[in-house]
């Protein structure tokens, strides 16, 4: 299964296998799983054709199935968000041993006790942010860089802060390799936001603090949106959308979620 974790799938491999065998190996798994109502246990498959060019994206069908059966079906409607989820190669953002599950309906470990969120949660939070092209967006909790890459499909200026230096470094390297030059990364405690680039049109927090960090409200533009899980570490949290409007701060309770905790460190 090495070919499935390769970042540059090669056509010669596809030519070397009979199409039926290829479908059995790569295609049927995700299709069967994607049609089930319960979350898939395995899968992240691909489907391809021997007539596709060498640059063909072997995971495109898996992404389309993810968008259809995990995201659109749960009510995400914004066509730009759906397109972004279809475009970003999620399998590039997970460790090699998780590649086969990259498009499954659950979070995955990314090392250091952290996780890349379930695809639906990424899409939901992205839709709630209501990003428009030209918006300046801040993410707290870079992790793998996946959420930042999804945001970069929607606007040209994305800032992302990560507290674990090793994760920040590997995400920065990955984002650069994949061509996401509009994403700016920094290692710091995101509780304080990124004052040098404030104010932001939208701020997304992908780790859960037990209260809303005041600096993040301060760094929102008027009309800006903050999407953030808030609650006790190790328990359920509430996902909030907080909007700043004419000096007022309005909070909407969206749903219950489970995130890794926002940990505190130096500035
Ligand atoms: N958005 C990520 C997943 C986030 S997991 C992705 O798409 O892959 C949550 C991340 O928040 C972890 O990487 C964790 O190290 C980071 N984190 C926790 N506390 C933080 C803090 N105070 N400041 C910045 N990052 C933090």
PDB file of C-alpha atoms and ligand atoms in Angstrom:
ATOM      1  CA  UNK A   1       0.000   0.000   0.000  1.00  0.00           C
ATOM      2  CA  UNK A   2       2.985   2.311  -0.302  1.00  0.00           C
ATOM      3  CA  UNK A   3       1.547   3.806  -3.463  1.00  0.00           C
ATOM      4  CA  UNK A   4      -1.377   5.167  -1.477  1.00  0.00           C
ATOM      5  CA  UNK A   5       0.859   7.132   0.799  1.00  0.00           C
ATOM      6  CA  UNK A   6       3.019   8.464  -1.985  1.00  0.00           C
ATOM      7  CA  UNK A   7       2.713  12.198  -2.501  1.00  0.00           C
ATOM      8  CA  UNK A   8       3.315  11.815  -6.220  1.00  0.00           C
ATOM      9  CA  UNK A   9       1.378   8.794  -7.455  1.00  0.00           C
ATOM     10  CA  UNK A  10       2.884   7.323 -10.577  1.00  0.00           C
ATOM     11  CA  UNK A  11       0.961   6.228 -13.614  1.00  0.00           C
ATOM     12  CA  UNK A  12       3.301   3.322 -14.221  1.00  0.00           C
ATOM     13  CA  UNK A  13       1.870   1.677 -11.147  1.00  0.00           C
ATOM     14  CA  UNK A  14      -1.658   1.980 -12.495  1.00  0.00           C
ATOM     15  CA  UNK A  15      -0.623   0.557 -15.860  1.00  0.00           C
ATOM     16  CA  UNK A  16       0.981  -2.402 -14.162  1.00  0.00           C
ATOM     17  CA  UNK A  17      -2.240  -3.542 -12.495  1.00  0.00           C
ATOM     18  CA  UNK A  18      -5.392  -4.869 -14.107  1.00  0.00           C
ATOM     19  CA  UNK A  19      -8.163  -2.268 -13.710  1.00  0.00           C
ATOM     20  CA  UNK A  20     -10.383  -4.681 -11.756  1.00  0.00           C
ATOM     21  CA  UNK A  21      -7.632  -5.422  -9.297  1.00  0.00           C
ATOM     22  CA  UNK A  22      -6.908  -1.725  -8.996  1.00  0.00           C
ATOM     23  CA  UNK A  23     -10.559  -1.004  -8.296  1.00  0.00           C
ATOM     24  CA  UNK A  24     -10.670  -3.749  -5.703  1.00  0.00           C
ATOM     25  CA  UNK A  25      -7.542  -2.457  -4.042  1.00  0.00           C
ATOM     26  CA  UNK A  26      -8.231   1.224  -4.195  1.00  0.00           C
ATOM     27  CA  UNK A  27     -11.803   2.022  -5.063  1.00  0.00           C
ATOM     28  CA  UNK A  28     -14.288  -0.313  -3.483  1.00  0.00           C
ATOM     29  CA  UNK A  29     -13.221   0.256   0.111  1.00  0.00           C
ATOM     30  CA  UNK A  30     -14.165   3.896   0.288  1.00  0.00           C
ATOM     31  CA  UNK A  31     -17.309   3.457  -1.766  1.00  0.00           C
ATOM     32  CA  UNK A  32     -18.752   0.795   0.510  1.00  0.00           C
ATOM     33  CA  UNK A  33     -17.710   2.712   3.605  1.00  0.00           C
ATOM     34  CA  UNK A  34     -18.940   6.039   2.286  1.00  0.00           C
ATOM     35  CA  UNK A  35     -22.402   4.576   1.683  1.00  0.00           C
ATOM     36  CA  UNK A  36     -22.727   3.401   5.267  1.00  0.00           C
ATOM     37  CA  UNK A  37     -24.481   5.614   7.764  1.00  0.00           C
ATOM     38  CA  UNK A  38     -21.962   5.020  10.506  1.00  0.00           C
ATOM     39  CA  UNK A  39     -18.469   6.512  10.295  1.00  0.00           C
ATOM     40  CA  UNK A  40     -16.000   4.476   8.314  1.00  0.00           C
ATOM     41  CA  UNK A  41     -13.424   2.482  10.209  1.00  0.00           C
ATOM     42  CA  UNK A  42     -10.978   2.135   7.353  1.00  0.00           C
ATOM     43  CA  UNK A  43     -10.844   3.274   3.779  1.00  0.00           C
ATOM     44  CA  UNK A  44      -9.543   6.534   2.324  1.00  0.00           C
ATOM     45  CA  UNK A  45      -9.389   4.881  -0.998  1.00  0.00           C
ATOM     46  CA  UNK A  46      -8.894   6.150  -4.436  1.00  0.00           C
ATOM     47  CA  UNK A  47     -10.214   5.458  -7.836  1.00  0.00           C
ATOM     48  CA  UNK A  48      -8.372   6.047 -11.027  1.00  0.00           C
ATOM     49  CA  UNK A  49      -8.295   5.126 -14.634  1.00  0.00           C
ATOM     50  CA  UNK A  50      -5.333   4.055 -16.704  1.00  0.00           C
ATOM     51  CA  UNK A  51      -6.168   6.809 -19.191  1.00  0.00           C
ATOM     52  CA  UNK A  52      -5.614   9.588 -16.640  1.00  0.00           C
ATOM     53  CA  UNK A  53      -2.504  11.736 -17.067  1.00  0.00           C
ATOM     54  CA  UNK A  54       0.496  11.047 -14.843  1.00  0.00           C
ATOM     55  CA  UNK A  55      -0.393  14.076 -12.744  1.00  0.00           C
ATOM     56  CA  UNK A  56      -3.862  12.717 -11.973  1.00  0.00           C
ATOM     57  CA  UNK A  57      -4.870  13.090  -8.358  1.00  0.00           C
ATOM     58  CA  UNK A  58      -5.485   9.568  -7.091  1.00  0.00           C
ATOM     59  CA  UNK A  59      -7.357  10.885  -4.065  1.00  0.00           C
ATOM     60  CA  UNK A  60      -9.823  13.155  -5.876  1.00  0.00           C
ATOM     61  CA  UNK A  61     -12.621  10.581  -5.791  1.00  0.00           C
ATOM     62  CA  UNK A  62     -12.025   9.972  -2.085  1.00  0.00           C
ATOM     63  CA  UNK A  63     -12.301  13.731  -1.490  1.00  0.00           C
ATOM     64  CA  UNK A  64     -15.472  13.984  -3.549  1.00  0.00           C
ATOM     65  CA  UNK A  65     -17.012  11.158  -1.521  1.00  0.00           C
ATOM     66  CA  UNK A  66     -15.903  12.869   1.700  1.00  0.00           C
ATOM     67  CA  UNK A  67     -17.580  16.123   0.638  1.00  0.00           C
ATOM     68  CA  UNK A  68     -20.772  14.394  -0.436  1.00  0.00           C
ATOM     69  CA  UNK A  69     -21.249  11.777   2.281  1.00  0.00           C
ATOM     70  CA  UNK A  70     -19.731  13.487   5.309  1.00  0.00           C
ATOM     71  CA  UNK A  71     -20.054  17.230   4.754  1.00  0.00           C
ATOM     72  CA  UNK A  72     -22.834  18.258   2.348  1.00  0.00           C
ATOM     73  CA  UNK A  73     -25.146  15.614   3.799  1.00  0.00           C
ATOM     74  CA  UNK A  74     -24.814  17.246   7.232  1.00  0.00           C
ATOM     75  CA  UNK A  75     -25.910  20.616   5.917  1.00  0.00           C
ATOM     76  CA  UNK A  76     -22.775  22.471   4.823  1.00  0.00           C
ATOM     77  CA  UNK A  77     -23.965  24.457   1.816  1.00  0.00           C
ATOM     78  CA  UNK A  78     -21.423  27.160   0.991  1.00  0.00           C
ATOM     79  CA  UNK A  79     -20.168  26.096  -2.457  1.00  0.00           C
ATOM     80  CA  UNK A  80     -16.762  27.697  -1.884  1.00  0.00           C
ATOM     81  CA  UNK A  81     -16.281  25.769   1.342  1.00  0.00           C
ATOM     82  CA  UNK A  82     -17.300  22.524  -0.373  1.00  0.00           C
ATOM     83  CA  UNK A  83     -14.894  23.292  -3.230  1.00  0.00           C
ATOM     84  CA  UNK A  84     -12.076  24.053  -0.781  1.00  0.00           C
ATOM     85  CA  UNK A  85     -12.632  20.724   0.986  1.00  0.00           C
ATOM     86  CA  UNK A  86     -12.546  18.988  -2.380  1.00  0.00           C
ATOM     87  CA  UNK A  87      -9.326  20.713  -3.372  1.00  0.00           C
ATOM     88  CA  UNK A  88      -7.016  20.402  -0.370  1.00  0.00           C
ATOM     89  CA  UNK A  89      -5.076  17.093  -0.389  1.00  0.00           C
ATOM     90  CA  UNK A  90      -5.817  15.997   3.197  1.00  0.00           C
ATOM     91  CA  UNK A  91      -3.669  12.863   2.772  1.00  0.00           C
ATOM     92  CA  UNK A  92      -0.617  15.168   2.567  1.00  0.00           C
ATOM     93  CA  UNK A  93      -1.342  16.467   6.079  1.00  0.00           C
ATOM     94  CA  UNK A  94      -1.447  13.177   8.001  1.00  0.00           C
ATOM     95  CA  UNK A  95       1.462  10.966   9.080  1.00  0.00           C
ATOM     96  CA  UNK A  96       2.383   8.169   6.632  1.00  0.00           C
ATOM     97  CA  UNK A  97       0.769   5.499   8.817  1.00  0.00           C
ATOM     98  CA  UNK A  98      -2.564   7.383   8.714  1.00  0.00           C
ATOM     99  CA  UNK A  99      -2.728   8.051   4.967  1.00  0.00           C
ATOM    100  CA  UNK A 100      -5.185   5.249   4.305  1.00  0.00           C
ATOM    101  CA  UNK A 101      -7.618   6.867   6.754  1.00  0.00           C
ATOM    102  CA  UNK A 102      -7.050  10.451   5.611  1.00  0.00           C
ATOM    103  CA  UNK A 103     -10.554  10.826   4.162  1.00  0.00           C
ATOM    104  CA  UNK A 104     -12.418   8.935   6.875  1.00  0.00           C
ATOM    105  CA  UNK A 105     -15.118  10.525   8.997  1.00  0.00           C
ATOM    106  CA  UNK A 106     -13.078  11.132  12.154  1.00  0.00           C
ATOM    107  CA  UNK A 107     -10.047  13.009  13.520  1.00  0.00           C
ATOM    108  CA  UNK A 108      -6.583  11.475  13.212  1.00  0.00           C
ATOM    109  CA  UNK A 109      -3.442  11.671  15.358  1.00  0.00           C
ATOM    110  CA  UNK A 110      -0.694  13.960  14.056  1.00  0.00           C
ATOM    111  CA  UNK A 111       1.868  13.378  16.813  1.00  0.00           C
ATOM    112  CA  UNK A 112       2.643  15.154  20.107  1.00  0.00           C
ATOM    113  CA  UNK A 113      -0.785  14.130  21.421  1.00  0.00           C
ATOM    114  CA  UNK A 114      -2.527  16.386  18.865  1.00  0.00           C
ATOM    115  CA  UNK A 115      -5.092  15.642  16.159  1.00  0.00           C
ATOM    116  CA  UNK A 116      -6.209  16.850  12.751  1.00  0.00           C
ATOM    117  CA  UNK A 117      -9.965  17.488  13.086  1.00  0.00           C
ATOM    118  CA  UNK A 118     -12.690  15.413  11.472  1.00  0.00           C
ATOM    119  CA  UNK A 119     -13.325  16.755   7.929  1.00  0.00           C
ATOM    120  CA  UNK A 120     -16.907  17.781   8.795  1.00  0.00           C
ATOM    121  CA  UNK A 121     -15.743  19.892  11.746  1.00  0.00           C
ATOM    122  CA  UNK A 122     -13.160  21.636   9.520  1.00  0.00           C
ATOM    123  CA  UNK A 123     -15.897  22.394   6.987  1.00  0.00           C
ATOM    124  CA  UNK A 124     -18.384  23.536   9.651  1.00  0.00           C
ATOM    125  CA  UNK A 125     -15.920  25.921  11.296  1.00  0.00           C
ATOM    126  CA  UNK A 126     -14.822  27.229   7.901  1.00  0.00           C
ATOM    127  CA  UNK A 127     -18.412  27.911   6.869  1.00  0.00           C
ATOM    128  CA  UNK A 128     -19.109  29.674  10.180  1.00  0.00           C
ATOM    129  CA  UNK A 129     -16.140  31.987   9.555  1.00  0.00           C
ATOM    130  CA  UNK A 130     -17.840  33.331   6.385  1.00  0.00           C
ATOM    131  CA  UNK A 131     -14.489  34.113   4.773  1.00  0.00           C
ATOM    132  CA  UNK A 132     -14.535  36.366   1.740  1.00  0.00           C
ATOM    133  CA  UNK A 133     -11.685  36.814  -0.701  1.00  0.00           C
ATOM    134  CA  UNK A 134      -9.426  39.579   0.571  1.00  0.00           C
ATOM    135  CA  UNK A 135     -10.165  38.776   4.225  1.00  0.00           C
ATOM    136  CA  UNK A 136      -7.282  38.513   6.656  1.00  0.00           C
ATOM    137  CA  UNK A 137      -7.719  35.329   8.697  1.00  0.00           C
ATOM    138  CA  UNK A 138      -5.954  34.081  11.825  1.00  0.00           C
ATOM    139  CA  UNK A 139      -5.873  30.465  12.976  1.00  0.00           C
ATOM    140  CA  UNK A 140      -4.761  29.422  16.465  1.00  0.00           C
ATOM    141  CA  UNK A 141      -3.487  25.820  16.468  1.00  0.00           C
ATOM    142  CA  UNK A 142      -1.712  25.136  13.161  1.00  0.00           C
ATOM    143  CA  UNK A 143      -1.261  21.419  13.891  1.00  0.00           C
ATOM    144  CA  UNK A 144      -0.743  19.759  10.512  1.00  0.00           C
ATOM    145  CA  UNK A 145      -1.548  22.943   8.555  1.00  0.00           C
ATOM    146  CA  UNK A 146      -4.678  21.395   7.001  1.00  0.00           C
ATOM    147  CA  UNK A 147      -7.214  23.918   8.304  1.00  0.00           C
ATOM    148  CA  UNK A 148      -4.915  26.758   7.240  1.00  0.00           C
ATOM    149  CA  UNK A 149      -4.711  25.266   3.741  1.00  0.00           C
ATOM    150  CA  UNK A 150      -8.516  25.066   3.545  1.00  0.00           C
ATOM    151  CA  UNK A 151      -8.713  28.744   4.556  1.00  0.00           C
ATOM    152  CA  UNK A 152      -6.096  29.628   1.955  1.00  0.00           C
ATOM    153  CA  UNK A 153      -8.451  28.344  -0.745  1.00  0.00           C
ATOM    154  CA  UNK A 154     -10.872  31.103   0.269  1.00  0.00           C
ATOM    155  CA  UNK A 155      -8.628  34.116   0.793  1.00  0.00           C
ATOM    156  CA  UNK A 156      -5.110  35.330   0.165  1.00  0.00           C
ATOM    157  CA  UNK A 157      -3.940  36.172   3.662  1.00  0.00           C
ATOM    158  CA  UNK A 158      -3.841  33.482   6.330  1.00  0.00           C
ATOM    159  CA  UNK A 159      -1.866  33.667   9.590  1.00  0.00           C
ATOM    160  CA  UNK A 160      -1.510  30.616  11.799  1.00  0.00           C
ATOM    161  CA  UNK A 161       0.070  30.177  15.232  1.00  0.00           C
ATOM    162  CA  UNK A 162       1.226  26.898  16.805  1.00  0.00           C
ATOM    163  CA  UNK A 163       2.677  26.398  20.274  1.00  0.00           C
ATOM    164  CA  UNK A 164       4.556  23.117  19.681  1.00  0.00           C
ATOM    165  CA  UNK A 165       7.730  24.073  17.772  1.00  0.00           C
ATOM    166  CA  UNK A 166       8.082  20.686  16.023  1.00  0.00           C
ATOM    167  CA  UNK A 167       4.522  20.807  14.685  1.00  0.00           C
ATOM    168  CA  UNK A 168       4.952  24.450  13.634  1.00  0.00           C
ATOM    169  CA  UNK A 169       8.139  23.579  11.745  1.00  0.00           C
ATOM    170  CA  UNK A 170       6.727  20.531   9.967  1.00  0.00           C
ATOM    171  CA  UNK A 171       3.530  22.375   9.018  1.00  0.00           C
ATOM    172  CA  UNK A 172       5.532  25.316   7.650  1.00  0.00           C
ATOM    173  CA  UNK A 173       7.681  22.963   5.576  1.00  0.00           C
ATOM    174  CA  UNK A 174       4.617  21.076   4.315  1.00  0.00           C
ATOM    175  CA  UNK A 175       2.699  24.227   3.392  1.00  0.00           C
ATOM    176  CA  UNK A 176       5.695  25.591   1.531  1.00  0.00           C
ATOM    177  CA  UNK A 177       6.196  22.303  -0.348  1.00  0.00           C
ATOM    178  CA  UNK A 178       2.532  22.276  -1.366  1.00  0.00           C
ATOM    179  CA  UNK A 179       2.741  25.863  -2.613  1.00  0.00           C
ATOM    180  CA  UNK A 180       0.679  27.657   0.059  1.00  0.00           C
ATOM    181  CA  UNK A 181       2.776  30.810  -0.014  1.00  0.00           C
ATOM    182  CA  UNK A 182      -0.073  32.970   1.323  1.00  0.00           C
ATOM    183  CA  UNK A 183       0.023  31.225   4.729  1.00  0.00           C
ATOM    184  CA  UNK A 184       2.225  32.804   7.397  1.00  0.00           C
ATOM    185  CA  UNK A 185       3.260  30.602  10.318  1.00  0.00           C
ATOM    186  CA  UNK A 186       4.618  31.379  13.772  1.00  0.00           C
ATOM    187  CA  UNK A 187       5.533  29.434  16.907  1.00  0.00           C
ATOM    188  CA  UNK A 188       3.897  31.107  19.920  1.00  0.00           C
ATOM    189  CA  UNK A 189       1.093  30.890  22.444  1.00  0.00           C
ATOM    190  CA  UNK A 190      -1.950  31.727  20.347  1.00  0.00           C
ATOM    191  CA  UNK A 191      -3.849  32.909  23.423  1.00  0.00           C
ATOM    192  CA  UNK A 192      -2.343  36.287  22.544  1.00  0.00           C
ATOM    193  CA  UNK A 193      -3.316  36.122  18.869  1.00  0.00           C
ATOM    194  CA  UNK A 194      -0.864  37.738  16.444  1.00  0.00           C
ATOM    195  CA  UNK A 195      -0.920  41.446  17.378  1.00  0.00           C
ATOM    196  CA  UNK A 196       1.521  42.521  14.648  1.00  0.00           C
ATOM    197  CA  UNK A 197      -0.973  41.569  11.940  1.00  0.00           C
ATOM    198  CA  UNK A 198      -4.224  42.464  13.729  1.00  0.00           C
ATOM    199  CA  UNK A 199      -7.018  43.274  13.218  1.00  0.00           C
ATOM    200  CA  UNK A 200      -8.464  40.201  11.483  1.00  0.00           C
ATOM    201  CA  UNK A 201     -11.709  39.665   9.599  1.00  0.00           C
ATOM    202  CA  UNK A 202     -11.944  36.154  10.984  1.00  0.00           C
ATOM    203  CA  UNK A 203     -10.226  34.147  13.728  1.00  0.00           C
ATOM    204  CA  UNK A 204     -10.526  30.374  14.155  1.00  0.00           C
ATOM    205  CA  UNK A 205      -9.279  28.521  17.211  1.00  0.00           C
ATOM    206  CA  UNK A 206      -8.725  24.773  16.781  1.00  0.00           C
ATOM    207  CA  UNK A 207      -7.798  23.941  20.380  1.00  0.00           C
ATOM    208  CA  UNK A 208     -10.145  24.548  23.314  1.00  0.00           C
ATOM    209  CA  UNK A 209      -9.468  27.150  26.039  1.00  0.00           C
ATOM    210  CA  UNK A 210     -11.676  27.242  29.150  1.00  0.00           C
ATOM    211  CA  UNK A 211     -12.598  30.850  28.412  1.00  0.00           C
ATOM    212  CA  UNK A 212     -12.503  33.108  25.368  1.00  0.00           C
ATOM    213  CA  UNK A 213      -9.073  34.798  25.263  1.00  0.00           C
ATOM    214  CA  UNK A 214      -9.714  38.578  25.448  1.00  0.00           C
ATOM    215  CA  UNK A 215      -6.809  39.335  23.044  1.00  0.00           C
ATOM    216  CA  UNK A 216      -8.659  37.453  20.294  1.00  0.00           C
ATOM    217  CA  UNK A 217     -11.771  39.600  20.709  1.00  0.00           C
ATOM    218  CA  UNK A 218      -9.554  42.692  20.682  1.00  0.00           C
ATOM    219  CA  UNK A 219      -7.895  41.551  17.450  1.00  0.00           C
ATOM    220  CA  UNK A 220     -11.204  41.143  15.592  1.00  0.00           C
ATOM    221  CA  UNK A 221     -12.237  43.877  13.147  1.00  0.00           C
ATOM    222  CA  UNK A 222     -15.653  45.384  13.482  1.00  0.00           C
ATOM    223  CA  UNK A 223     -17.845  42.865  11.658  1.00  0.00           C
ATOM    224  CA  UNK A 224     -15.270  40.150  12.336  1.00  0.00           C
ATOM    225  CA  UNK A 225     -16.072  36.537  13.284  1.00  0.00           C
ATOM    226  CA  UNK A 226     -14.368  34.358  15.899  1.00  0.00           C
ATOM    227  CA  UNK A 227     -15.098  30.611  15.821  1.00  0.00           C
ATOM    228  CA  UNK A 228     -13.878  28.871  18.955  1.00  0.00           C
ATOM    229  CA  UNK A 229     -14.522  25.772  21.089  1.00  0.00           C
ATOM    230  CA  UNK A 230     -14.691  26.678  24.778  1.00  0.00           C
ATOM    231  CA  UNK A 231     -14.854  24.280  27.708  1.00  0.00           C
ATOM    232  CA  UNK A 232     -12.970  22.122  30.142  1.00  0.00           C
ATOM    233  CA  UNK A 233      -9.960  20.119  28.977  1.00  0.00           C
ATOM    234  CA  UNK A 234     -10.741  16.454  28.406  1.00  0.00           C
ATOM    235  CA  UNK A 235     -14.506  17.021  28.283  1.00  0.00           C
ATOM    236  CA  UNK A 236     -17.107  18.288  25.858  1.00  0.00           C
ATOM    237  CA  UNK A 237     -16.826  21.877  24.799  1.00  0.00           C
ATOM    238  CA  UNK A 238     -19.211  24.276  23.125  1.00  0.00           C
ATOM    239  CA  UNK A 239     -18.429  25.618  19.685  1.00  0.00           C
ATOM    240  CA  UNK A 240     -19.183  29.351  19.592  1.00  0.00           C
ATOM    241  CA  UNK A 241     -19.353  31.901  16.820  1.00  0.00           C
ATOM    242  CA  UNK A 242     -18.646  35.320  18.249  1.00  0.00           C
ATOM    243  CA  UNK A 243     -19.293  38.357  16.090  1.00  0.00           C
ATOM    244  CA  UNK A 244     -18.115  41.879  16.788  1.00  0.00           C
ATOM    245  CA  UNK A 245     -20.531  44.427  15.456  1.00  0.00           C
ATOM    246  CA  UNK A 246     -20.717  48.128  16.175  1.00  0.00           C
ATOM    247  CA  UNK A 247     -18.851  47.686  19.449  1.00  0.00           C
ATOM    248  CA  UNK A 248     -21.117  44.823  20.540  1.00  0.00           C
ATOM    249  CA  UNK A 249     -20.000  41.235  20.902  1.00  0.00           C
ATOM    250  CA  UNK A 250     -22.628  38.642  20.042  1.00  0.00           C
ATOM    251  CA  UNK A 251     -22.101  34.947  20.873  1.00  0.00           C
ATOM    252  CA  UNK A 252     -23.931  32.092  19.142  1.00  0.00           C
ATOM    253  CA  UNK A 253     -23.858  28.578  20.598  1.00  0.00           C
ATOM    254  CA  UNK A 254     -23.364  26.295  17.591  1.00  0.00           C
ATOM    255  CA  UNK A 255     -22.922  22.726  18.878  1.00  0.00           C
ATOM    256  CA  UNK A 256     -21.050  20.418  21.238  1.00  0.00           C
ATOM    257  CA  UNK A 257     -17.536  19.396  20.200  1.00  0.00           C
ATOM    258  CA  UNK A 258     -14.411  17.699  21.544  1.00  0.00           C
ATOM    259  CA  UNK A 259     -11.072  19.414  20.932  1.00  0.00           C
ATOM    260  CA  UNK A 260      -7.600  19.072  22.405  1.00  0.00           C
ATOM    261  CA  UNK A 261      -7.002  21.748  25.062  1.00  0.00           C
ATOM    262  CA  UNK A 262      -5.457  25.129  24.330  1.00  0.00           C
ATOM    263  CA  UNK A 263      -2.320  24.966  26.424  1.00  0.00           C
ATOM    264  CA  UNK A 264      -0.555  28.012  27.757  1.00  0.00           C
ATOM    265  CA  UNK A 265       3.031  29.002  27.238  1.00  0.00           C
ATOM    266  CA  UNK A 266       5.155  32.074  26.746  1.00  0.00           C
ATOM    267  CA  UNK A 267       4.273  34.787  24.282  1.00  0.00           C
TER     268      UNK A 267
HETATM  269  N1  LIG B   1      -5.912  22.935  12.948  1.00  0.00           N
HETATM  270  C1  LIG B   1      -5.058  21.768  13.027  1.00  0.00           C
HETATM  271  C2  LIG B   1      -5.405  20.827  14.118  1.00  0.00           C
HETATM  272  C3  LIG B   1      -5.401  21.431  15.449  1.00  0.00           C
HETATM  273  S1  LIG B   1      -5.005  20.393  16.816  1.00  0.00           S
HETATM  274  C4  LIG B   1      -4.992  21.027  11.711  1.00  0.00           C
HETATM  275  O1  LIG B   1      -5.691  21.404  10.770  1.00  0.00           O
HETATM  276  O2  LIG B   1      -4.245  20.058  11.651  1.00  0.00           O
HETATM  277  C5  LIG B   1      -4.755  21.713  17.940  1.00  0.00           C
HETATM  278  C6  LIG B   1      -3.427  22.373  17.816  1.00  0.00           C
HETATM  279  O3  LIG B   1      -3.411  23.498  18.685  1.00  0.00           O
HETATM  280  C7  LIG B   1      -2.289  21.468  18.254  1.00  0.00           C
HETATM  281  O4  LIG B   1      -1.315  21.404  17.254  1.00  0.00           O
HETATM  282  C8  LIG B   1      -1.767  22.161  19.504  1.00  0.00           C
HETATM  283  O5  LIG B   1      -0.372  22.016  19.702  1.00  0.00           O
HETATM  284  C9  LIG B   1      -2.132  23.598  19.228  1.00  0.00           C
HETATM  285  N2  LIG B   1      -2.198  24.453  20.412  1.00  0.00           N
HETATM  286  C10 LIG B   1      -2.589  24.131  21.663  1.00  0.00           C
HETATM  287  N3  LIG B   1      -2.507  25.213  22.461  1.00  0.00           N
HETATM  288  C11 LIG B   1      -2.040  26.230  21.695  1.00  0.00           C
HETATM  289  C12 LIG B   1      -1.733  27.603  21.955  1.00  0.00           C
HETATM  290  N4  LIG B   1      -1.877  28.147  23.155  1.00  0.00           N
HETATM  291  N5  LIG B   1      -1.298  28.353  20.939  1.00  0.00           N
HETATM  292  C13 LIG B   1      -1.128  27.832  19.687  1.00  0.00           C
HETATM  293  N6  LIG B   1      -1.383  26.544  19.392  1.00  0.00           N
HETATM  294  C14 LIG B   1      -1.840  25.750  20.378  1.00  0.00           C
END
